[in-house]
Short mmCIF file of N, CA and C in Angstrom, two decimals:
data_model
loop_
_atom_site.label_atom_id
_atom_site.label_comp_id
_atom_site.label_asym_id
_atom_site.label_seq_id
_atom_site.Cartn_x
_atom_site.Cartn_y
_atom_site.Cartn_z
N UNK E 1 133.97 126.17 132.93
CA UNK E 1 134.10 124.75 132.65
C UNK E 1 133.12 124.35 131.55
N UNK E 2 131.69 124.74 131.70
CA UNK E 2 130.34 124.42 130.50
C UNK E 2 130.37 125.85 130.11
N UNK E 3 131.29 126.27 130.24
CA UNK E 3 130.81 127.71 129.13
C UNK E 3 130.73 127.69 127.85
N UNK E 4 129.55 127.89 126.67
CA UNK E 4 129.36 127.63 125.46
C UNK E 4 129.19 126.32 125.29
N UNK E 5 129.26 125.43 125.69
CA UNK E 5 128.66 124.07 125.68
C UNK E 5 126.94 124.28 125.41
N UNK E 6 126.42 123.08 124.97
CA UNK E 6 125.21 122.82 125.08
C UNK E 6 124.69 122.54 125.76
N UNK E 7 125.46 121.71 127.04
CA UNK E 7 125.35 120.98 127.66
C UNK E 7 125.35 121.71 129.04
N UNK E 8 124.23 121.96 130.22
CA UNK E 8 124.14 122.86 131.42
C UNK E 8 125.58 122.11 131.89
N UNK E 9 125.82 122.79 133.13
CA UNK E 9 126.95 122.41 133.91
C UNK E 9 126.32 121.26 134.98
N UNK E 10 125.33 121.06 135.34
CA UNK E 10 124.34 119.83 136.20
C UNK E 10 124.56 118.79 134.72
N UNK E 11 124.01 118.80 134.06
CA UNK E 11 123.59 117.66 132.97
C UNK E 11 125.13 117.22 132.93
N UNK E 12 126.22 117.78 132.51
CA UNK E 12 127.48 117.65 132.10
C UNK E 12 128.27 116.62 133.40
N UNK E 13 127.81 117.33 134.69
CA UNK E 13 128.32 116.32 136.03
C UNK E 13 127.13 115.14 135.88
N UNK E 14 126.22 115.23 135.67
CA UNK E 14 125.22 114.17 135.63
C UNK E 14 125.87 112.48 134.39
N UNK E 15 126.03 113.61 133.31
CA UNK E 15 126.61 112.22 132.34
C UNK E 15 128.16 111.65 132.45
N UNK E 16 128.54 112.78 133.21
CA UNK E 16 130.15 112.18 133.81
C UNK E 16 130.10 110.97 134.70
N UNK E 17 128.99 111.52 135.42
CA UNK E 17 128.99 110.71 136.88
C UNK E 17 128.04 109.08 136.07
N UNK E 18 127.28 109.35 135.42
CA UNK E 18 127.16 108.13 134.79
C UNK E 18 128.03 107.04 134.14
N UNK E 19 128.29 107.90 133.42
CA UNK E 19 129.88 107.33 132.40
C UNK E 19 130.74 106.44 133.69
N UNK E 20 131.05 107.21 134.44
CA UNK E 20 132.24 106.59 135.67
C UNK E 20 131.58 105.14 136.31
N UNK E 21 130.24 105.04 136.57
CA UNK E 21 129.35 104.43 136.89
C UNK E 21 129.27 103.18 136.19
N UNK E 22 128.86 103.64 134.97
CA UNK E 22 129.31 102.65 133.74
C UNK E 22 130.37 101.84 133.43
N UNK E 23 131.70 102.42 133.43
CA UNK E 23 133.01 102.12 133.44
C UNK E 23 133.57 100.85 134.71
N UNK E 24 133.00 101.43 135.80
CA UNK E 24 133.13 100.84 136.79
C UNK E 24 132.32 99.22 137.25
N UNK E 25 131.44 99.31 136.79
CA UNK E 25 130.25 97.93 136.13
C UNK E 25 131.03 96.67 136.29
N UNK E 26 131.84 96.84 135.47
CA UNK E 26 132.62 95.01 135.21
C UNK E 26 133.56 94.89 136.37
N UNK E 27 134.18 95.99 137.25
CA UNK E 27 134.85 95.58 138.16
C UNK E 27 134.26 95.40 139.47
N UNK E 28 132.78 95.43 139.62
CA UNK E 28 131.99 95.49 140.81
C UNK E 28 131.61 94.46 140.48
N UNK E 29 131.23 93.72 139.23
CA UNK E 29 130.56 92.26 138.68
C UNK E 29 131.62 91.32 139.32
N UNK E 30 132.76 91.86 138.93
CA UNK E 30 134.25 90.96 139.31
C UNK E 30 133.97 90.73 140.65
N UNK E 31 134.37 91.65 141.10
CA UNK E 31 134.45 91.46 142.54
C UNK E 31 133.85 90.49 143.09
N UNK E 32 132.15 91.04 143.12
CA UNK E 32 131.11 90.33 143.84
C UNK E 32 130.83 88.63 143.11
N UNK E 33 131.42 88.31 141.97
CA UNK E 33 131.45 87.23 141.41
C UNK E 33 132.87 86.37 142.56
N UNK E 34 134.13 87.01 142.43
CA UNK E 34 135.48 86.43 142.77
C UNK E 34 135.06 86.56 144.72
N UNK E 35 133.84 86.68 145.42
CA UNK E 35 133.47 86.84 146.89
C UNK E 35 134.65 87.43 147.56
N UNK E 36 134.81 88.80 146.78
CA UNK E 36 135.79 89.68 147.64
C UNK E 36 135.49 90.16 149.03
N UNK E 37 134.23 89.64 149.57
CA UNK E 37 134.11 90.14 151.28
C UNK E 37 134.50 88.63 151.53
N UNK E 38 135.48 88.97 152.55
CA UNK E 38 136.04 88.05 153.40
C UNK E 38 135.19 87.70 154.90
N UNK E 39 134.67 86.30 154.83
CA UNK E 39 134.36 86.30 156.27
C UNK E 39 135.81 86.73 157.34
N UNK E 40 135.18 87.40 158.43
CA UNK E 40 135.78 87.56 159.67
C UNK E 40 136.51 88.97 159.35
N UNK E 41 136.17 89.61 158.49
CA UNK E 41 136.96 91.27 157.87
C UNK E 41 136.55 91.91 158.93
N UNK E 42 136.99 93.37 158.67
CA UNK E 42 136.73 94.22 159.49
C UNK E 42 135.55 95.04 159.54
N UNK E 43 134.43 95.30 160.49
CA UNK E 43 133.24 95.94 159.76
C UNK E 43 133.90 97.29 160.28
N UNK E 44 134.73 98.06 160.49
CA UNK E 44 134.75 99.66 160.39
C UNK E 44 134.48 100.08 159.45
N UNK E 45 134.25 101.20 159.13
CA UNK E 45 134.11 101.54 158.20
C UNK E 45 133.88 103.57 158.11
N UNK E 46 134.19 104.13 157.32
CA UNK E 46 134.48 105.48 157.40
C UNK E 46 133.80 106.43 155.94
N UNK E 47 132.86 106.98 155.95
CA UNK E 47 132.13 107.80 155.69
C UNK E 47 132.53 109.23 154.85
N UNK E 48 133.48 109.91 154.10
CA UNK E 48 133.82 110.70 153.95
C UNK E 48 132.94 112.02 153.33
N UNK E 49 132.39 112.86 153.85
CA UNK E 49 131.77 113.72 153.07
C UNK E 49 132.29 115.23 152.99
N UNK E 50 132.11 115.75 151.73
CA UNK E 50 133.09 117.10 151.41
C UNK E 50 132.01 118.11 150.94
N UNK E 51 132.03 119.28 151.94
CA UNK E 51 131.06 120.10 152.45
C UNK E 51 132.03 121.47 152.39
N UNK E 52 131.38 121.91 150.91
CA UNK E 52 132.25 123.52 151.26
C UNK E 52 131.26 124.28 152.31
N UNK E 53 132.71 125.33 152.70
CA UNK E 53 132.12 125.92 153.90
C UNK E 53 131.28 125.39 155.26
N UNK E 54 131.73 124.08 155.51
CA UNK E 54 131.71 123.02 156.61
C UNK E 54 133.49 123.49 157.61
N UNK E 55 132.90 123.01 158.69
CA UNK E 55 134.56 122.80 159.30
C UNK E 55 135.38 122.06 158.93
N UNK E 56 136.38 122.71 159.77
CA UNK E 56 138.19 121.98 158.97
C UNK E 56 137.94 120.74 159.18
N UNK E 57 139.14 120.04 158.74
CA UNK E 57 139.20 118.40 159.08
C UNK E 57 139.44 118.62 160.71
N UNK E 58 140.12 119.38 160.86
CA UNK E 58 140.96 118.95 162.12
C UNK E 58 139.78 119.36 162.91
N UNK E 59 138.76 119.94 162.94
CA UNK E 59 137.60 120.08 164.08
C UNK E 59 136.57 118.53 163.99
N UNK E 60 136.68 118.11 162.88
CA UNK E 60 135.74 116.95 162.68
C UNK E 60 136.32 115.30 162.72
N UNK E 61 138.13 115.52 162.31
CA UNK E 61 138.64 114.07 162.20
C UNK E 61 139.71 114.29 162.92
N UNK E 62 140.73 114.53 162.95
CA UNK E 62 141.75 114.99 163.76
C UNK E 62 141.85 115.03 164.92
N UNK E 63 141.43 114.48 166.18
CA UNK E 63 141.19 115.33 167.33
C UNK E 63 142.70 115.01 168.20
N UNK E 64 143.50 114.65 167.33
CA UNK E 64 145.24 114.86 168.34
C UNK E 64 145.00 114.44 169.39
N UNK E 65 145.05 113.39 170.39
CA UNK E 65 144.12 113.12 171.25
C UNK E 65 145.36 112.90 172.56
N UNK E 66 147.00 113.50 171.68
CA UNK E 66 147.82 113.34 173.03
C UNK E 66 148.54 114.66 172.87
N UNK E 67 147.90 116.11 171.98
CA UNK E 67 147.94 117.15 172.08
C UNK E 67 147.97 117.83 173.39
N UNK E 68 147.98 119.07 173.76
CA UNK E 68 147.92 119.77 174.82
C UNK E 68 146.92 120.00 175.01
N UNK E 69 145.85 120.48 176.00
CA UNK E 69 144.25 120.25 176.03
C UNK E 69 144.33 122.34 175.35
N UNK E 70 145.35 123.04 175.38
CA UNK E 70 144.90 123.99 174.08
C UNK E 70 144.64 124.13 172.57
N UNK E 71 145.19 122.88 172.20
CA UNK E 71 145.53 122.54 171.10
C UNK E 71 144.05 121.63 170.51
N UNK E 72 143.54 120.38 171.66
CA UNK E 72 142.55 118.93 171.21
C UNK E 72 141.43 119.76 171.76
N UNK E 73 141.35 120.61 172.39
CA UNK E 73 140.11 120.86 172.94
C UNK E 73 139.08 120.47 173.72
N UNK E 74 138.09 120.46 174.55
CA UNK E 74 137.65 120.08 175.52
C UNK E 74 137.05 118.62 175.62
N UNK E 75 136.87 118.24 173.98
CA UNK E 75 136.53 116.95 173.76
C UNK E 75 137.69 115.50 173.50
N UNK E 76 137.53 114.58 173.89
CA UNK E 76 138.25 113.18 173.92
C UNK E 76 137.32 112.74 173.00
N UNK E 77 138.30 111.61 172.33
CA UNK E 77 137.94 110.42 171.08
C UNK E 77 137.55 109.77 171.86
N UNK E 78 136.28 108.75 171.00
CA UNK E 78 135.82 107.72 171.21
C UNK E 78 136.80 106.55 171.32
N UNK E 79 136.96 105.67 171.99
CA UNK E 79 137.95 104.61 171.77
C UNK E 79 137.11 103.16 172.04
#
């Protein structure tokens, strides 16, 4: 991907991830100007993090919870 570049492969995700950052600026100004949080919304809210060589989805989000107990495994969802 940075092969022969000048630019390391860290520095290169570093000024991407800026750039996007940048780009993104006037529509977060918008927002928080136009009071896009609504009183009485929903506070859930969901966390996504992507972890190579972490477990599957289906051990961490998935838990099929009207599966066969071989299938969901010994644990039940929070409800």
């Amino acid at each position: 991907m940075c092969g022969g570049s000048h630019l390391k492969c860290r520095e290169f995700l570093h000024v991407g991830a800026l750039g996007a950052a940048w780009l993104s600026l006037p529509q977060l100004l918008a927002a928080k100007e136009a009071g896009a949080v609504r009183p009485g919304h929903d506070n859930r809210a969901c966390i996504m993090i992507f972890n190579l060589g972490a477990p599957s989805h289906v051990d961490l989000w998935d838990m099929k919870p009207d599966a066969p107990k071989e299938i969901r495994g010994p644990f039940k969802p929070i409800r």
